[in-house]
Amino acid sequence: MGRGPRRLGAMGEMATVLVIAAIAVGLVVASLLRRARRGECLVVTRHRRIVRIASDAMTMAIPGFHEVLEWPTGQIEIAIVVRTRTGDGQDVRVLATFLVSVDPPRVGAAYIDPRAVLHTALERRVADAVRARPAARLTDERDGLVAAIEGIRIDGLAAGVVTDVVIDEVDLLLHPGRPDDDG
């Protein structure tokens, strides 16, 4: 009879250890799982190269060996501000909002945040379009900024197609004390 309570105590300790071990294993597995947010897929990278695209809602990656990053699916909204000179030498600031349909990621490609790449590419395109036009034509429906940018394809480290453009503001910047070019 002396061994019964001791054996029950050892079994209770063993059960406690097993429960703690199961919780620890569950936490480790949970830390390996990543879930995609709405409007995104997950890409698994190794040394910043895409090794796998997780098209389903969840994926597993090994910390320190893999990195799981988000990639937008469908359209994303990008807002930019560009300050440059028009074709007739006027300083302007353009605020614009774009909807861009982002191309899916490619296995083997280097991972670079597509939002940042497309943002920079759009700033460049808008600046080029502004420099190619006089100030009076920037908001023209037939030959203005919207006509120059809408529907263009952006290729590079990240790619996509501009599906919609809203020119929020075009501001003519005045410089007090600077002599006018017209005399």
C-alpha positions as a Python dict, from the first residue, in 0.01 Angstrom:
ca = {
    (1, 'M'): (0, 0, 0),
    (2, 'G'): (293, 232, 43),
    (3, 'R'): (367, 244, -327),
    (4, 'G'): (19, 345, -454),
    (5, 'P'): (17, 719, -372),
    (6, 'R'): (378, 759, -488),
    (7, 'R'): (296, 593, -823),
    (8, 'L'): (-10, 820, -866),
    (9, 'G'): (208, 1124, -794),
    (10, 'A'): (462, 1015, -1056),
    (11, 'M'): (183, 960, -1311),
    (12, 'G'): (46, 1307, -1234),
    (13, 'E'): (390, 1461, -1286),
    (14, 'M'): (429, 1269, -1613),
    (15, 'A'): (88, 1390, -1732),
    (16, 'T'): (184, 1748, -1647),
    (17, 'V'): (512, 1715, -1840),
    (18, 'L'): (326, 1568, -2140),
    (19, 'V'): (69, 1852, -2138),
    (20, 'I'): (347, 2113, -2120),
    (21, 'A'): (537, 1936, -2401),
    (22, 'A'): (222, 1922, -2616),
    (23, 'I'): (161, 2293, -2561),
    (24, 'A'): (523, 2372, -2650),
    (25, 'V'): (502, 2164, -2970),
    (26, 'G'): (173, 2335, -3057),
    (27, 'L'): (328, 2678, -3010),
    (28, 'V'): (628, 2587, -3226),
    (29, 'V'): (404, 2457, -3506),
    (30, 'A'): (182, 2765, -3479),
    (31, 'S'): (489, 2990, -3513),
    (32, 'L'): (578, 2811, -3838),
    (33, 'L'): (236, 2873, -3992),
    (34, 'R'): (150, 3198, -4171),
    (35, 'R'): (-192, 3305, -4294),
    (36, 'A'): (-251, 3530, -4595),
    (37, 'R'): (-461, 3840, -4547),
    (38, 'R'): (-746, 3926, -4782),
    (39, 'G'): (-614, 4055, -5116),
    (40, 'E'): (-272, 3893, -5072),
    (41, 'C'): (-92, 3568, -5130),
    (42, 'L'): (218, 3453, -4947),
    (43, 'V'): (559, 3400, -5104),
    (44, 'V'): (822, 3191, -4933),
    (45, 'T'): (1175, 3320, -4988),
    (46, 'R'): (1522, 3195, -4913),
    (47, 'H'): (1798, 3457, -4932),
    (48, 'R'): (1535, 3700, -5076),
    (49, 'R'): (1462, 3470, -5376),
    (50, 'I'): (1109, 3337, -5418),
    (51, 'V'): (1116, 2959, -5371),
    (52, 'R'): (745, 2895, -5335),
    (53, 'I'): (414, 3071, -5379),
    (54, 'A'): (148, 2980, -5128),
    (55, 'S'): (-172, 3026, -5321),
    (56, 'D'): (-385, 2881, -5042),
    (57, 'A'): (-461, 3068, -4723),
    (58, 'M'): (-183, 2917, -4508),
    (59, 'T'): (176, 2806, -4546),
    (60, 'M'): (455, 2681, -4327),
    (61, 'A'): (815, 2804, -4325),
    (62, 'I'): (1120, 2733, -4114),
    (63, 'P'): (1238, 3044, -3925),
    (64, 'G'): (1596, 3137, -4008),
    (65, 'F'): (1581, 2934, -4329),
    (66, 'H'): (1269, 3070, -4499),
    (67, 'E'): (1096, 3405, -4484),
    (68, 'V'): (726, 3437, -4560),
    (69, 'L'): (626, 3767, -4719),
    (70, 'E'): (304, 3914, -4855),
    (71, 'W'): (234, 3977, -5225),
    (72, 'P'): (-74, 4171, -5333),
    (73, 'T'): (-322, 3995, -5556),
    (74, 'G'): (-555, 4183, -5783),
    (75, 'Q'): (-551, 4561, -5768),
    (76, 'I'): (-372, 4788, -5525),
    (77, 'E'): (-411, 5160, -5471),
    (78, 'I'): (-100, 5374, -5493),
    (79, 'A'): (-96, 5746, -5411),
    (80, 'I'): (197, 5960, -5527),
    (81, 'V'): (319, 6319, -5508),
    (82, 'V'): (550, 6445, -5781),
    (83, 'R'): (718, 6783, -5797),
    (84, 'T'): (878, 6873, -6130),
    (85, 'R'): (873, 7123, -6418),
    (86, 'T'): (637, 7120, -6711),
    (87, 'G'): (742, 7136, -7074),
    (88, 'D'): (702, 7515, -7063),
    (89, 'G'): (918, 7552, -6750),
    (90, 'Q'): (649, 7591, -6481),
    (91, 'D'): (709, 7430, -6141),
    (92, 'V'): (418, 7204, -6049),
    (93, 'R'): (320, 6950, -5787),
    (94, 'V'): (95, 6662, -5891),
    (95, 'L'): (-101, 6447, -5647),
    (96, 'A'): (-243, 6136, -5811),
    (97, 'T'): (-399, 5806, -5709),
    (98, 'F'): (-365, 5492, -5920),
    (99, 'L'): (-526, 5150, -5924),
    (100, 'V'): (-269, 4899, -6044),
    (101, 'S'): (-339, 4538, -6130),
    (102, 'V'): (-28, 4362, -5999),
    (103, 'D'): (122, 4064, -6183),
    (104, 'P'): (161, 3747, -5974),
    (105, 'P'): (506, 3665, -5833),
    (106, 'R'): (740, 3427, -6015),
    (107, 'V'): (931, 3144, -5851),
    (108, 'G'): (1306, 3207, -5878),
    (109, 'A'): (1271, 3586, -5899),
    (110, 'A'): (1421, 3815, -5639),
    (111, 'Y'): (1166, 3938, -5388),
    (112, 'I'): (1126, 4313, -5378),
    (113, 'D'): (818, 4476, -5227),
    (114, 'P'): (594, 4529, -5532),
    (115, 'R'): (417, 4828, -5375),
    (116, 'A'): (743, 5021, -5335),
    (117, 'V'): (868, 4931, -5683),
    (118, 'L'): (542, 5027, -5851),
    (119, 'H'): (522, 5349, -5647),
    (120, 'T'): (867, 5457, -5768),
    (121, 'A'): (790, 5358, -6129),
    (122, 'L'): (466, 5560, -6124),
    (123, 'E'): (642, 5866, -5983),
    (124, 'R'): (892, 5843, -6268),
    (125, 'R'): (619, 5799, -6532),
    (126, 'V'): (418, 6094, -6403),
    (127, 'A'): (728, 6316, -6388),
    (128, 'D'): (813, 6224, -6750),
    (129, 'A'): (454, 6294, -6860),
    (130, 'V'): (455, 6634, -6685),
    (131, 'R'): (788, 6734, -6844),
    (132, 'A'): (649, 6645, -7188),
    (133, 'R'): (351, 6884, -7160),
    (134, 'P'): (289, 7253, -7103),
    (135, 'A'): (113, 7339, -6776),
    (136, 'A'): (-213, 7426, -6952),
    (137, 'R'): (-249, 7071, -7093),
    (138, 'L'): (-183, 6868, -6777),
    (139, 'T'): (-553, 6826, -6698),
    (140, 'D'): (-667, 6802, -7063),
    (141, 'E'): (-891, 6497, -7117),
    (142, 'R'): (-743, 6397, -7453),
    (143, 'D'): (-373, 6471, -7401),
    (144, 'G'): (-330, 6525, -7026),
    (145, 'L'): (-178, 6315, -6752),
    (146, 'V'): (-466, 6068, -6726),
    (147, 'A'): (-445, 5986, -7098),
    (148, 'A'): (-66, 5948, -7071),
    (149, 'I'): (-74, 5707, -6774),
    (150, 'E'): (-401, 5510, -6778),
    (151, 'G'): (-364, 5162, -6924),
    (152, 'I'): (18, 5162, -6933),
    (153, 'R'): (209, 4851, -6840),
    (154, 'I'): (485, 4883, -6584),
    (155, 'D'): (758, 4623, -6619),
    (156, 'G'): (1062, 4573, -6403),
    (157, 'L'): (1130, 4417, -6065),
    (158, 'A'): (753, 4418, -6011),
    (159, 'A'): (502, 4453, -6291),
    (160, 'G'): (143, 4554, -6340),
    (161, 'V'): (-106, 4752, -6544),
    (162, 'V'): (-251, 5089, -6446),
    (163, 'T'): (-628, 5035, -6459),
    (164, 'D'): (-745, 5370, -6321),
    (165, 'V'): (-596, 5715, -6263),
    (166, 'V'): (-734, 5998, -6055),
    (167, 'I'): (-543, 6325, -6068),
    (168, 'D'): (-625, 6464, -5725),
    (169, 'E'): (-441, 6796, -5764),
    (170, 'V'): (-213, 6982, -6001),
    (171, 'D'): (-64, 7281, -5821),
    (172, 'L'): (130, 7556, -5995),
    (173, 'L'): (411, 7652, -5758),
    (174, 'L'): (486, 8022, -5742),
    (175, 'H'): (827, 8155, -5642),
    (176, 'P'): (812, 8511, -5505),
    (177, 'G'): (1104, 8726, -5612),
    (178, 'R'): (1194, 8510, -5912),
    (179, 'P'): (1178, 8700, -6238),
    (180, 'D'): (906, 8582, -6473),
    (181, 'D'): (1030, 8410, -6791),
    (182, 'D'): (793, 8622, -7005),
    (183, 'G'): (958, 8942, -6899),
}
